XYZ file of C-alpha atoms in Angstrom:
530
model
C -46.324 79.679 192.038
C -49.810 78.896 193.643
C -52.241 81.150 192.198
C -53.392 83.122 194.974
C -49.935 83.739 195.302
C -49.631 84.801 191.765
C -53.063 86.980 192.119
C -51.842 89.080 195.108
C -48.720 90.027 193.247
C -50.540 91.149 189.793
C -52.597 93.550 192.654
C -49.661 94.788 194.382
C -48.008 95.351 190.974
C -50.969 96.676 188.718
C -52.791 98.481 191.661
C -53.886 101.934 189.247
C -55.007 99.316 186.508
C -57.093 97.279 188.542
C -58.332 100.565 190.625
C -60.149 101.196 186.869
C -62.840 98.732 188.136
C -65.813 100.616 189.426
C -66.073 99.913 193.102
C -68.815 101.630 195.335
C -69.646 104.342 193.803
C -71.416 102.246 190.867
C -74.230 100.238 192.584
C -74.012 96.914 192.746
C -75.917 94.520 189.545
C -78.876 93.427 190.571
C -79.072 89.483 191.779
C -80.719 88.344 188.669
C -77.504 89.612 186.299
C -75.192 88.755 189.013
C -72.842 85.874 187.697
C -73.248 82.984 190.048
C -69.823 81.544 190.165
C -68.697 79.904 193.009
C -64.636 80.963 194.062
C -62.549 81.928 196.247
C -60.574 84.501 193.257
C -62.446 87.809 192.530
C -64.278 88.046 189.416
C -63.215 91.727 188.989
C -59.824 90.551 189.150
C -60.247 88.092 186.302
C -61.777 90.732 183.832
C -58.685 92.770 184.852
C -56.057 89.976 183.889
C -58.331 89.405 180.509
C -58.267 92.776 179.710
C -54.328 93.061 180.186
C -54.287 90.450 177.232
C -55.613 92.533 175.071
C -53.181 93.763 171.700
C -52.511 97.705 172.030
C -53.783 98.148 168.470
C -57.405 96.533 168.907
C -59.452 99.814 169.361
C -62.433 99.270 171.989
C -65.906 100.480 170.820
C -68.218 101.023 168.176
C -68.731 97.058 166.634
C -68.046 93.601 166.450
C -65.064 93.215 164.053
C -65.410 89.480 164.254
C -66.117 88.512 161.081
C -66.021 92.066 159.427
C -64.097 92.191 156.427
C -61.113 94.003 157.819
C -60.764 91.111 160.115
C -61.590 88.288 157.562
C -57.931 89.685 155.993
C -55.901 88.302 157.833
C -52.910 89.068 160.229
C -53.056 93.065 159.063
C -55.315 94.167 162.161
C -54.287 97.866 162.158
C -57.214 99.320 163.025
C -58.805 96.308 164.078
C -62.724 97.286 165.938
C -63.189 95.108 169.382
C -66.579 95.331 171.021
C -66.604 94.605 174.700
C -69.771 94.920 175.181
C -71.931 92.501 172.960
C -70.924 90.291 170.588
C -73.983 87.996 169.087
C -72.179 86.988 166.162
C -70.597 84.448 168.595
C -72.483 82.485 169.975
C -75.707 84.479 170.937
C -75.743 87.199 173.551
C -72.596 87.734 175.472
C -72.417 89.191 178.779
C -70.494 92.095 179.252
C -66.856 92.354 180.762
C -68.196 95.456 182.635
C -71.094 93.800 184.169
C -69.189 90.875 185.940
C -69.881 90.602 190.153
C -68.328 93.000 192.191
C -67.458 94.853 188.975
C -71.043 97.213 189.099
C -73.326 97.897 186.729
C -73.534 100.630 184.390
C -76.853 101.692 182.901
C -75.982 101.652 179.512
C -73.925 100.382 176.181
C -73.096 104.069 175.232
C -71.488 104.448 179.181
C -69.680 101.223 179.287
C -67.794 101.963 175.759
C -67.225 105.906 177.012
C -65.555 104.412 180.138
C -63.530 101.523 178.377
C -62.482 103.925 175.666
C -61.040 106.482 178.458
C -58.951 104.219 180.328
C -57.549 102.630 176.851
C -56.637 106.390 175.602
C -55.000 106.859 179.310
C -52.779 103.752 178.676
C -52.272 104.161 174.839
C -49.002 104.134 173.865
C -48.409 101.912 177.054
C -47.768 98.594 175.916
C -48.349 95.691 178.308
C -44.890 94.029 178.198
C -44.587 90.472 177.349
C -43.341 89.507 180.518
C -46.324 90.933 182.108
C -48.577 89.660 179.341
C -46.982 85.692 180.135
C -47.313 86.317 183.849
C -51.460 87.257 183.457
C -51.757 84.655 180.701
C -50.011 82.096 183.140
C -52.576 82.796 186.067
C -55.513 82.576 183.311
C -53.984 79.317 182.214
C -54.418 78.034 185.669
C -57.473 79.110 186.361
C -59.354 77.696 183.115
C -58.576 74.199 184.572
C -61.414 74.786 186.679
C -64.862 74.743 185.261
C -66.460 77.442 187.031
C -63.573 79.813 186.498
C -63.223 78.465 182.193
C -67.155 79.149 182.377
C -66.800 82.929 183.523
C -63.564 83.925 181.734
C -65.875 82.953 177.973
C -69.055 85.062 179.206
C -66.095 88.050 179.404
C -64.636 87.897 176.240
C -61.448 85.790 176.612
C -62.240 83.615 173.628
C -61.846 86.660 171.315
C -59.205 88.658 172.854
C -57.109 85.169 172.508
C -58.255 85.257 168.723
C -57.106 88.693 168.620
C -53.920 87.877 169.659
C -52.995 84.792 167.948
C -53.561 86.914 164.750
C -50.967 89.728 165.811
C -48.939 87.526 167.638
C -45.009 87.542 167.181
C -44.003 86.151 170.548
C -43.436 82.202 170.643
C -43.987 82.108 174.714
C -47.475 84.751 173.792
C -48.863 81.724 171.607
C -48.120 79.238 173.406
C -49.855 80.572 176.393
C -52.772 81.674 174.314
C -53.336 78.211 173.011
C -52.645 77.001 176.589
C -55.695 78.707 177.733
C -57.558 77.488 175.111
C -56.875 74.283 175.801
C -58.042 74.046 178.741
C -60.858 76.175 178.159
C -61.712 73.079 176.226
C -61.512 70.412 178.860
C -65.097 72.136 179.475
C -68.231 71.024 177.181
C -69.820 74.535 177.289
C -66.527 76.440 177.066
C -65.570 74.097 174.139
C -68.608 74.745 172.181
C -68.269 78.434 172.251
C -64.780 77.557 170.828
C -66.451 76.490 168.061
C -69.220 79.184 167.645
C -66.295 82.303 167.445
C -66.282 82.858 164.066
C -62.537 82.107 163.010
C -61.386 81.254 165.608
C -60.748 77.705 164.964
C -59.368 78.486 161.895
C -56.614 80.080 163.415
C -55.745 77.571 165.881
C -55.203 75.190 163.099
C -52.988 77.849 161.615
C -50.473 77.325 164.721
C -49.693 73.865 163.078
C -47.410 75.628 160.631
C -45.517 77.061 163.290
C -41.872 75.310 164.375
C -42.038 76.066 167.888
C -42.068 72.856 170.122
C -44.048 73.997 172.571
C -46.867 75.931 170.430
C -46.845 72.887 168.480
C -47.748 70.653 171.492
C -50.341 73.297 172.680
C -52.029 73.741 169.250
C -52.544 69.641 168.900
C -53.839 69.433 172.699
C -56.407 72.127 171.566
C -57.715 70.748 168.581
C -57.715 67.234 169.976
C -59.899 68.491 172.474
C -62.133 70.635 170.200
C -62.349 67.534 167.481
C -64.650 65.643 170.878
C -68.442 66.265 171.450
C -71.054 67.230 168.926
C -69.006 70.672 167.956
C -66.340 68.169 166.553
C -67.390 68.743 162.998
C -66.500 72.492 162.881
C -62.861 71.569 163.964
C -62.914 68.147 160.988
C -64.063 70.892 158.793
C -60.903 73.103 159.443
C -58.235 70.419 159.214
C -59.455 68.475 155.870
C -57.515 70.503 153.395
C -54.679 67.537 153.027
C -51.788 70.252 153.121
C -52.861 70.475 157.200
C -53.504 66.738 157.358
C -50.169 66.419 155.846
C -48.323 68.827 158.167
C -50.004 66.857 161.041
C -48.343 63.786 159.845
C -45.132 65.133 158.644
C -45.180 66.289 162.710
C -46.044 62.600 164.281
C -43.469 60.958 161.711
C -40.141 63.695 162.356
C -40.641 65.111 165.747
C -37.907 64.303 168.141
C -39.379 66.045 171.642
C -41.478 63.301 173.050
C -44.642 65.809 174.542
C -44.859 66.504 170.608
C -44.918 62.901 169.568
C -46.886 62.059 171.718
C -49.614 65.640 170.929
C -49.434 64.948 167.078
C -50.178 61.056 167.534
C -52.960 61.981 169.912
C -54.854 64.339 167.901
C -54.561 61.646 165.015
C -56.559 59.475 167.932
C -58.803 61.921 168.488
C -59.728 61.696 164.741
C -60.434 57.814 165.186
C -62.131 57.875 168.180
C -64.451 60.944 167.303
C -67.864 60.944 166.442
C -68.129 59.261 163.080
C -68.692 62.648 161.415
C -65.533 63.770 162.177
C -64.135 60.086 161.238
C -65.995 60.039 157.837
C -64.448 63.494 156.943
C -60.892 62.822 158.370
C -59.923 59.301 157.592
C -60.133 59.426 153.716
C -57.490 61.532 153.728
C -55.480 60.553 156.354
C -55.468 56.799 154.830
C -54.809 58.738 150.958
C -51.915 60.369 152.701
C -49.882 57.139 154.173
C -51.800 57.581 158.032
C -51.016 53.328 158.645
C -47.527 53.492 157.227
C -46.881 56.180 159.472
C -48.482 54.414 162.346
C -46.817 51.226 162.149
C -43.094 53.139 161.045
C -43.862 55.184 164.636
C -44.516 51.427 166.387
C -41.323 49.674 164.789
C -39.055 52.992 166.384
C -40.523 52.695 169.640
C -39.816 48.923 169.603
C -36.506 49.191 168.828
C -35.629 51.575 171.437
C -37.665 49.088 174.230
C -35.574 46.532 173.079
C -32.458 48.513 173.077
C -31.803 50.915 176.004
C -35.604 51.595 177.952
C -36.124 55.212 178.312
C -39.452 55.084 181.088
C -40.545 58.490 179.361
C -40.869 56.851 176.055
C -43.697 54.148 177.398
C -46.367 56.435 176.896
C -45.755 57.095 173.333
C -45.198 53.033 172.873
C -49.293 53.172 174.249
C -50.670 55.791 172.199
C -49.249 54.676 169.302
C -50.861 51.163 169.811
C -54.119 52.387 170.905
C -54.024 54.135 167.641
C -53.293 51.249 165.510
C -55.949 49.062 167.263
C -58.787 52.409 166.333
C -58.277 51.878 163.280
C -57.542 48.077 163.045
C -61.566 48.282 164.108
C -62.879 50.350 161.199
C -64.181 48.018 158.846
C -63.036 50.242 155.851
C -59.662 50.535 156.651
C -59.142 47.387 158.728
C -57.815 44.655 156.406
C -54.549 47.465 155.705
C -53.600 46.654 159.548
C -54.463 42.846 159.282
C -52.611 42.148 156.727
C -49.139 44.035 157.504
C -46.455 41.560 158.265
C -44.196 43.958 159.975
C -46.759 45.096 162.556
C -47.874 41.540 163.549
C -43.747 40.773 163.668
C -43.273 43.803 165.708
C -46.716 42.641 168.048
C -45.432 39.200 168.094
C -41.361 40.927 169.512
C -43.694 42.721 171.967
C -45.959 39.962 173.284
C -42.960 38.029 173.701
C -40.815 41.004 175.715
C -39.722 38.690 179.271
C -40.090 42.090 181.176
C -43.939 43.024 180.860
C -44.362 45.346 184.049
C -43.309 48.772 182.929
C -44.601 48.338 179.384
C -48.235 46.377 180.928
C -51.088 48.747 178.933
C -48.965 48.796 175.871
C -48.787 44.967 176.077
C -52.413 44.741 176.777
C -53.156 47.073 173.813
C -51.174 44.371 171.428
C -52.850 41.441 172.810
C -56.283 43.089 171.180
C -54.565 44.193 168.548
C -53.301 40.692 167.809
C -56.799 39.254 168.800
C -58.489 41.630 165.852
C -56.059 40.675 163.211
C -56.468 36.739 163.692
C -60.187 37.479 163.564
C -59.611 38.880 160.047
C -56.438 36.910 159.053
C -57.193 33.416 160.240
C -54.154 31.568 158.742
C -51.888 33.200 161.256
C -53.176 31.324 164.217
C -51.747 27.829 162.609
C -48.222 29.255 162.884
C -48.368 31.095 166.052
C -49.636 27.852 166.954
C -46.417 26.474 167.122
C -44.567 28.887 169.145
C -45.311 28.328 172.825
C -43.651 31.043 173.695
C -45.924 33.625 172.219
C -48.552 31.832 174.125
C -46.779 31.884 177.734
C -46.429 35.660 176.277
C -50.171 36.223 176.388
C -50.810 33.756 179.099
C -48.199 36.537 181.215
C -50.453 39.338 179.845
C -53.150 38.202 180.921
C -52.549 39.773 184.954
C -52.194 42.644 183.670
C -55.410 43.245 182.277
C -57.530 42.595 185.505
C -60.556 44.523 185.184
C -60.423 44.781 181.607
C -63.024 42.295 180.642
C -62.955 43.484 177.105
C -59.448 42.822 176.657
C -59.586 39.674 179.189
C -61.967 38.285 176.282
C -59.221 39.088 173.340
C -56.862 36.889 175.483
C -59.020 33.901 175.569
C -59.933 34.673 172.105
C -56.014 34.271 171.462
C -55.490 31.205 173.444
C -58.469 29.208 172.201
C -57.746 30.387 168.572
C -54.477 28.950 169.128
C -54.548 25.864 170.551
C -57.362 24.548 167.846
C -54.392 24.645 165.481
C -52.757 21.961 167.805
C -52.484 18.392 166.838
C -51.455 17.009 170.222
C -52.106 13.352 168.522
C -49.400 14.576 166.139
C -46.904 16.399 168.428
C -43.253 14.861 168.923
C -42.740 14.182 172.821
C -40.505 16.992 172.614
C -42.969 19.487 171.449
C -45.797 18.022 173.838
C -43.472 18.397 176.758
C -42.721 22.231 175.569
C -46.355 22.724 176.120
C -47.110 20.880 179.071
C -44.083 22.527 180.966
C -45.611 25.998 180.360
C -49.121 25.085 181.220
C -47.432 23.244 184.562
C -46.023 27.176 185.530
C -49.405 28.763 184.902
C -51.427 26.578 187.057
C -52.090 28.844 189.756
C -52.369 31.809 187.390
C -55.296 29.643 185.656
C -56.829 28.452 188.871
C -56.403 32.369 190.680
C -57.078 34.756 187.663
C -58.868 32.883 185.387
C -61.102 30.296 186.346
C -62.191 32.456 189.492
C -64.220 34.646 187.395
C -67.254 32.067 187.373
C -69.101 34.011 188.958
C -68.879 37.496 187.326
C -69.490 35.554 184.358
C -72.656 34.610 185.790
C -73.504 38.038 186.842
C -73.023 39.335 183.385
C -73.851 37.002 181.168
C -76.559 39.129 179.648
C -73.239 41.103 177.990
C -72.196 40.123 174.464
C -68.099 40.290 175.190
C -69.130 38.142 178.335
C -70.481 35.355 176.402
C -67.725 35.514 173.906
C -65.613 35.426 176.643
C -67.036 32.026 178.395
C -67.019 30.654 174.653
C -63.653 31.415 174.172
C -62.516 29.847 177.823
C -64.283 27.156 177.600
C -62.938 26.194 174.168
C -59.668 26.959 175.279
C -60.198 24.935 178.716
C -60.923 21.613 177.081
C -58.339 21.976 174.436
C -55.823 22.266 177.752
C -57.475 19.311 179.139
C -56.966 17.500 176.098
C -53.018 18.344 175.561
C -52.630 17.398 179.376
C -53.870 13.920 178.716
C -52.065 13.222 176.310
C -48.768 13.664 177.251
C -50.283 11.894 180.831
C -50.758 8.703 178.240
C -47.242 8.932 177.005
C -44.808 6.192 178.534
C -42.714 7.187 181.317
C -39.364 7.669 179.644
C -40.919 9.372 176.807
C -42.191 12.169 179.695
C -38.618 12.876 180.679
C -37.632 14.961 177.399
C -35.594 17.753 178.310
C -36.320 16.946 182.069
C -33.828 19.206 183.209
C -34.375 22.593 180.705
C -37.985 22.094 181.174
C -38.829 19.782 184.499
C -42.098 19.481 184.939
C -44.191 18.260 187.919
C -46.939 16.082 187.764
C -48.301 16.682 190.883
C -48.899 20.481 188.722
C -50.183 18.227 186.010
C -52.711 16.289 187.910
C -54.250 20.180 189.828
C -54.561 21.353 186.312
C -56.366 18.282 184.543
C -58.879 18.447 187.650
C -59.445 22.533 187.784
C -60.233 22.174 183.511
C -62.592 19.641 183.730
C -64.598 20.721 186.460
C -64.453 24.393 185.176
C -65.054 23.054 181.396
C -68.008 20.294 182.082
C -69.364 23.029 184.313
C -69.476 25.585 181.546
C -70.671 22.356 179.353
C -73.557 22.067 181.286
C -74.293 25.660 182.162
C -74.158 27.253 178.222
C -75.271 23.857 176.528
């Protein structure tokens, strides 16, 4: 339901609640404390929805119990103290929920807490029911997607009535919109930092990954993958290191059957990888102590063998993040040579790069052609072998498409290529073999003239950029190594040429484009990076 659609029934249907908010006979704040958000949905009418999230035993008034010691016990909140007013233990001065625009002003603490403490003793005993509590929380969800709106809901408290009711929480649908909220309260760099600035709050979130609800499971990983970016990334590290959470988050990623989970849990270990390299330095020890590449690679070798089985479309995501993953942390020097040197992932890469059908599975494909460019970087002797399989190479020669625009992972292809065919002998090479390779450089000519040798000219634009110039290294390299194969199967006899003629026909005509287009593209690069 569109949520001005949702907004006008909460007024029709909460009309005495929302009649609560002081209207004209409170003057109006002056401009300077007026909140300048810019929307279309009343700011009076977001306080309202906040406040009907509120637990029925948090008692409004007197002080901050964030951070008391009655709160600091845990889930027993019976007589739990909630300011509305000002709380400076979080995060510095908070406005008040009573001094929002449109809302009024009132001229003092003593007033506001009178007023707030009136209309809770009207409605004690009145417990907002949880299908009105899901149907404010729902509209709040929506409108923390929006920055101004995720802004204006923090300066009024939302952050700690959601703390308040994660703690007291016995509803599975309650938590799941709670963390919801916060989650997207998160997509937003000053929202997320007050995430991490209310005292326990992130503590509790982390909690949630002990719960065995699905979809509180996927909302409490979105969260913290969220809060674990930016500076404030530490205080989030800080709350997952204990290795009995790091080992819940695994135990998630590695026996989770919904796919949104799966694909939550391995995100949030992404998150860890990609972070700043605080959060990395704290996380990764422990994750790597507790099996985090096993897992990885186990999570890669499932995926593969349903892609190879029965495609499910909805599982192609997964396939990606789980790669993307891999290839994080086949980059950390520390913890690099565990992915290099795994035989099962680079069999499982090599299955991949080889799949005939590239098009639905293109980023994942991508991912393992960098993946595979990383690990012959660090484990050189695999190049000789792969050097004898043409097919992997038309495999990465088909990949290559499919990264246009991607000039970092254009540059792991040529890496690949030029890598590979320095392994060849073509001196050597039976007439059979030779022919094997000629054919399937003869049905890439016009994908080497069109995608790859066309890009001259960016390389000229950019050749100030360090992957550019390993890129024009690697091409040219990999150019006269093709020129060099192509002559000499040209200088076999005729009859020799004919091997497998029918299987594998090639055309000479093909032959004769391609020797032209690599010499003139590699004596130009000769002479222009000499």
């Amino acid at each position: 339901m569109p949520i001005d659609l949702k907004l006008e029934r909460f007024k029709e249907e909460n009309q005495e609640e929302l009649e609560f908010c002081p209207s004209a006979h409170h003057p109006s704040a002056p401009a300077h404390e007026s909140f300048d958000i810019s929307t279309t949905v009343d700011p009076s009418y977001v306080i309202a929805l906040i406040r009907k999230l509120l637990p029925s035993d948090v008692k409004i008034g007197e002080k901050d119990a964030l951070g008391s010691d009655e709160w600091n016990k845990g889930p027993k909140t019976k007589g739990l103290e909630f300011h509305a007013v000002n709380l400076s233990e979080n995060g510095g001065e908070v406005e008040a929920m009573a001094a929002a625009q449109n809302f009024g002003e009132v001229d003092n603490t003593k007033a506001v807490d009178d007023e707030l403490q009136h209309h809770h003793d009207k409605h004690q005993g009145v417990m907002v029911g949880e299908e009105t509590w899901e149907e404010c929380g729902c509209i709040l969800w929506d409108l923390a997607a929006s920055e101004d709106h995720a802004e204006f809901m923090v300066q009024n408290l939302i952050l700690e009535v959601l703390l308040a009711t994660l703690v007291v929480s016995q509803s599975s649908r309650i938590t799941e919109i709670s963390l919801g909220i916060i989650g997207n309260l998160a997509c937003h760099e000053t929202p997320r930092k007050q995430i991490a600035s209310t005292n326990g709050l992130v503590k509790v979130i982390v909690d949630q990954l002990f719960l065995d609800d699905v979809p509180c499971l996927c909302e409490a990983c979105r969260s913290i993958t969220l809060c674990l970016q930016g500076g404030e990334g530490v205080v989030c590290a800080e709350a997952l290191q204990d290795e009995q959470i790091l080992s819940r988050i695994l135990w998630i990623a590695d026996n989770a059957l919904n796919l949104q989970l799966i694909e939550k849990s391995v995100g949030l270990l992404l998150a860890a990888l990609e972070s700043r390299k605080e959060v990395a330095d704290i996380l990764l020890p422990p994750l790597m102590k507790l099996g985090l590449s096993g897992l990885l690679i186990n999570l890669f070798a499932s995926e593969m063998s349903i892609l190879t089985g029965e495609r499910t479309s909805e599982r192609y995501a997964v396939l990606e993040l789980i790669l993307r993953t891999i290839e994080a942390l086949s980059v950390i020097d520390e913890y690099s040579e565990q992915i290099c040197l795994n035989k099962e992932l680079f069999q499982l890469l090599n299955e991949l790069i080889k799949l005939p059908d590239k098009i639905e599975v293109a980023n994942s494909c991508v991912t393992a052609a960098v993946l595979i460019a990383n690990i012959l970087t660090d484990a050189t002797d695999l190049a000789s072998d792969l050097s004898q399989d043409p097919t992997f190479l038309q495999g990465i020669f088909d990949i290559y498409p499919l990264a246009s625009g991607d000039m970092e992972a254009q540059s792991a292809l040529w890496s690949i290529i030029a890598r590979l065919l320095s392994q060849v002998q073509e001196s050597e090479m039976s007439p059979s073999d030779l022919h094997l390779f000629v054919a399937m450089f003869a049905t890439k000519v016009d994908l080497i003239e069109d995608e790859l040798l066309d890009h001259q000219l960016d390389d000229v634009e950019h050749e100030s950029s360090a992957t550019c110039g390993t890129k024009v290294n690697a091409r040219r390299i990999a150019l006269k190594r093709i020129f060099d194969i192509l002559t000499q199967w040209k200088s076999l006899e005729d009859d020799k040429k004919k091997v497998s003629k029918g299987e594998n026909y090639i055309n000479e005509e093909d032959v004769d484009n391609l020797l032209n287009c690599c010499h003139k593209t590699w004596g130009s690069c000769t002479m222009d990076h000499s």
